[in-house]
C-alpha positions as a LaTeX table, in Angstrom:
\begin{tabular}{lrrr}
\hline
Residue & $x$ (\AA) & $y$ (\AA) & $z$ (\AA) \\
\hline
Met1 & 30.49 & 49.94 & $-16.19$ \\
Glu2 & 28.45 & 50.33 & $-13.06$ \\
Asn3 & 26.45 & 47.28 & $-11.99$ \\
Ser4 & 23.20 & 49.19 & $-12.17$ \\
Val5 & 23.79 & 49.96 & $-15.91$ \\
Lys6 & 24.78 & 46.36 & $-16.56$ \\
Glu7 & 21.72 & 45.10 & $-14.74$ \\
Lys8 & 19.46 & 47.67 & $-16.65$ \\
Ile9 & 20.98 & 46.34 & $-19.96$ \\
Glu10 & 20.60 & 42.71 & $-19.13$ \\
Asn11 & 16.93 & 43.40 & $-18.11$ \\
Leu12 & 16.19 & 44.95 & $-21.43$ \\
Ile13 & 17.94 & 42.01 & $-23.28$ \\
Asn14 & 15.92 & 39.56 & $-21.29$ \\
Glu15 & 12.77 & 41.37 & $-22.00$ \\
Ser16 & 12.29 & 39.90 & $-25.51$ \\
Glu17 & 13.70 & 37.07 & $-27.56$ \\
Val18 & 14.81 & 39.78 & $-30.09$ \\
Met19 & 15.95 & 43.10 & $-28.77$ \\
Leu20 & 17.31 & 45.92 & $-30.84$ \\
Phe21 & 19.33 & 48.85 & $-29.27$ \\
Met22 & 18.79 & 51.59 & $-31.69$ \\
Lys23 & 18.70 & 55.34 & $-32.32$ \\
Gly24 & 15.10 & 56.37 & $-32.25$ \\
Thr25 & 12.10 & 54.11 & $-32.70$ \\
Pro26 & 11.02 & 51.68 & $-35.37$ \\
Glu27 & 8.42 & 54.18 & $-36.49$ \\
Met28 & 10.96 & 56.99 & $-36.42$ \\
Pro29 & 14.58 & 55.85 & $-36.62$ \\
Gln30 & 17.00 & 58.62 & $-35.95$ \\
Cys31 & 19.90 & 57.18 & $-38.12$ \\
Gly32 & 20.09 & 55.22 & $-41.34$ \\
Phe33 & 21.81 & 52.19 & $-39.85$ \\
Ser34 & 19.05 & 51.79 & $-37.31$ \\
Ala35 & 16.40 & 52.24 & $-40.02$ \\
Ala36 & 18.19 & 49.58 & $-42.09$ \\
Val37 & 18.15 & 46.94 & $-39.34$ \\
Val38 & 14.53 & 47.76 & $-38.53$ \\
Gly39 & 13.74 & 47.29 & $-42.22$ \\
Val40 & 15.32 & 43.87 & $-42.29$ \\
Leu41 & 13.59 & 42.78 & $-39.18$ \\
Asn42 & 10.18 & 43.87 & $-40.55$ \\
His43 & 10.84 & 42.35 & $-43.85$ \\
Leu44 & 11.37 & 38.96 & $-42.13$ \\
Gly45 & 8.29 & 39.46 & $-40.10$ \\
Val46 & 10.23 & 39.15 & $-36.79$ \\
Ser47 & 8.64 & 40.18 & $-33.58$ \\
Tyr48 & 11.04 & 42.37 & $-31.62$ \\
Lys49 & 11.36 & 45.08 & $-29.00$ \\
Thr50 & 13.63 & 48.15 & $-29.13$ \\
Ser51 & 15.54 & 50.34 & $-26.77$ \\
Asn52 & 16.00 & 53.94 & $-27.91$ \\
Val53 & 19.55 & 54.66 & $-26.71$ \\
Leu54 & 19.02 & 58.39 & $-27.33$ \\
Gln55 & 16.71 & 58.53 & $-24.37$ \\
Asp56 & 19.29 & 57.04 & $-21.92$ \\
Glu57 & 22.95 & 58.09 & $-22.06$ \\
Glu58 & 23.88 & 55.37 & $-19.65$ \\
Ile59 & 22.40 & 52.71 & $-21.97$ \\
Arg60 & 23.91 & 54.29 & $-25.07$ \\
Glu61 & 27.43 & 54.12 & $-23.71$ \\
Gly62 & 26.91 & 51.00 & $-21.57$ \\
Ile63 & 25.69 & 48.81 & $-24.41$ \\
Lys64 & 28.96 & 49.45 & $-26.29$ \\
Glu65 & 30.94 & 48.23 & $-23.36$ \\
Tyr66 & 28.58 & 45.41 & $-22.62$ \\
Ser67 & 28.93 & 43.95 & $-26.04$ \\
Asp68 & 32.47 & 45.14 & $-26.72$ \\
Trp69 & 30.99 & 46.52 & $-30.00$ \\
Pro70 & 31.60 & 50.32 & $-30.75$ \\
Thr71 & 28.45 & 51.13 & $-32.75$ \\
Ile72 & 24.72 & 51.20 & $-32.57$ \\
Pro73 & 22.35 & 49.60 & $-33.63$ \\
Gln74 & 22.91 & 46.25 & $-31.80$ \\
Leu75 & 20.87 & 43.28 & $-32.12$ \\
Tyr76 & 20.42 & 40.59 & $-29.48$ \\
Val77 & 18.67 & 37.30 & $-30.16$ \\
Lys78 & 17.78 & 35.10 & $-27.19$ \\
Asn79 & 20.40 & 36.97 & $-25.00$ \\
Glu80 & 23.06 & 36.55 & $-27.71$ \\
Phe81 & 24.70 & 39.55 & $-29.38$ \\
Val82 & 24.34 & 39.04 & $-33.18$ \\
Gly83 & 25.86 & 42.29 & $-34.51$ \\
Gly84 & 25.40 & 45.70 & $-35.90$ \\
Cys85 & 23.95 & 47.05 & $-39.10$ \\
Asp86 & 26.68 & 45.70 & $-41.44$ \\
Ile87 & 26.62 & 42.19 & $-40.03$ \\
Ile88 & 22.79 & 42.01 & $-40.03$ \\
Arg89 & 22.66 & 43.39 & $-43.68$ \\
Glu90 & 25.21 & 40.79 & $-44.80$ \\
Met91 & 23.56 & 37.98 & $-43.00$ \\
His92 & 20.26 & 38.92 & $-44.62$ \\
Glu93 & 21.68 & 39.25 & $-48.09$ \\
Asn94 & 23.23 & 35.80 & $-48.01$ \\
Gly95 & 20.29 & 34.10 & $-46.37$ \\
Glu96 & 22.06 & 33.44 & $-43.05$ \\
Leu97 & 19.82 & 35.67 & $-41.04$ \\
Thr98 & 16.65 & 33.73 & $-41.94$ \\
Ser99 & 18.37 & 30.54 & $-41.13$ \\
Phe100 & 19.58 & 31.89 & $-37.89$ \\
Phe101 & 16.09 & 32.96 & $-36.91$ \\
Glu102 & 14.65 & 29.62 & $-37.87$ \\
Glu103 & 17.32 & 27.83 & $-35.74$ \\
Lys104 & 16.43 & 30.04 & $-32.82$ \\
Asn105 & 12.68 & 29.31 & $-33.43$ \\
Ile106 & 12.01 & 32.96 & $-33.96$ \\
Ile107 & 10.28 & 32.72 & $-37.37$ \\
Gln108 & 9.34 & 29.11 & $-37.35$ \\
Glu109 & 5.74 & 29.86 & $-36.61$ \\
Thr110 & 5.31 & 32.07 & $-39.71$ \\
Arg111 & 6.88 & 29.31 & $-41.86$ \\
Ser112 & 4.70 & 26.61 & $-40.36$ \\
Ile113 & 1.58 & 28.63 & $-41.03$ \\
Ser114 & 2.64 & 29.15 & $-44.63$ \\
Asp115 & 3.37 & 25.34 & $-45.00$ \\
Ala116 & $-0.14$ & 24.52 & $-43.52$ \\
Tyr117 & $-1.73$ & 27.01 & $-45.93$ \\
Phe118 & 0.08 & 25.48 & $-48.85$ \\
Lys119 & $-0.99$ & 21.92 & $-47.93$ \\
Ala120 & $-4.58$ & 22.99 & $-47.36$ \\
Ser121 & $-4.62$ & 24.82 & $-50.71$ \\
Leu122 & $-3.08$ & 21.79 & $-52.53$ \\
Asn123 & $-5.75$ & 19.45 & $-51.03$ \\
Phe124 & $-8.49$ & 21.77 & $-52.01$ \\
Leu125 & $-7.23$ & 21.98 & $-55.61$ \\
Lys126 & $-7.04$ & 18.12 & $-55.83$ \\
Lys127 & $-10.64$ & 17.98 & $-54.76$ \\
Leu128 & $-11.67$ & 20.57 & $-57.42$ \\
Lys129 & $-10.16$ & 18.39 & $-60.15$ \\
Gly130 & $-13.43$ & 16.54 & $-60.95$ \\
Ile131 & $-15.85$ & 19.35 & $-60.01$ \\
Asn132 & $-18.23$ & 20.86 & $-62.77$ \\
Thr133 & $-18.66$ & 24.42 & $-63.53$ \\
Lys134 & $-22.03$ & 24.76 & $-61.71$ \\
Glu135 & $-20.65$ & 23.24 & $-58.55$ \\
Leu136 & $-17.68$ & 25.59 & $-58.71$ \\
Val137 & $-19.84$ & 28.61 & $-58.96$ \\
Gln138 & $-21.88$ & 27.33 & $-55.99$ \\
Leu139 & $-18.65$ & 26.86 & $-54.03$ \\
Val140 & $-17.40$ & 30.37 & $-54.90$ \\
His141 & $-20.71$ & 31.84 & $-53.62$ \\
Leu142 & $-20.45$ & 29.86 & $-50.40$ \\
Ile143 & $-16.89$ & 30.95 & $-49.89$ \\
Glu144 & $-17.90$ & 34.58 & $-50.48$ \\
Lys145 & $-20.79$ & 34.25 & $-47.93$ \\
Arg146 & $-18.59$ & 32.12 & $-45.66$ \\
Thr147 & $-21.69$ & 29.94 & $-44.97$ \\
Phe148 & $-20.14$ & 26.51 & $-45.38$ \\
\hline
\end{tabular}
C-alpha cells in the first residue's frame, strides 16, 4: 500500500474515537452488513464517524490491507481494529461490546447520566413519602409550569 493511502486511512481513524469504514452512509447504508453495524452502534447510543468506502477506491482496498481483514464494514475504536459485522454482532449479542465501550470510556457518560437520574428520582420519591395529596397536586402544577 502506498504511504499516502496509509496516511489517509490513519488520519480517518484518528479523526474520531469510533470510526466505521462502511459502504454508504449511516442514513443510507449500501449493504446489509454496514446497516447491521450502524444499527448496533445507534442502539448503544455510541457517537461515531464514518467513511464511505464507495466514494474512494483507494480507501476501499487500502483498509483491507491496513487491517489485514478482507471485508467491509470495519470498526475502529480508539485507533484499534475491533472487527467486521459478524464480530460486532456477536460481541453485541453476548454483552461484550457494551463492556468494551465502557472500558474504553465511550459510553460511560450515558451510563453516568442514567445513574445520576436514577439517584435523583429515588431521592425525590423518598421525600414524597410523607406528602399529602394537596401538596402533591401543587407540586405537579409547579413541575408542569417549571416555576420552582
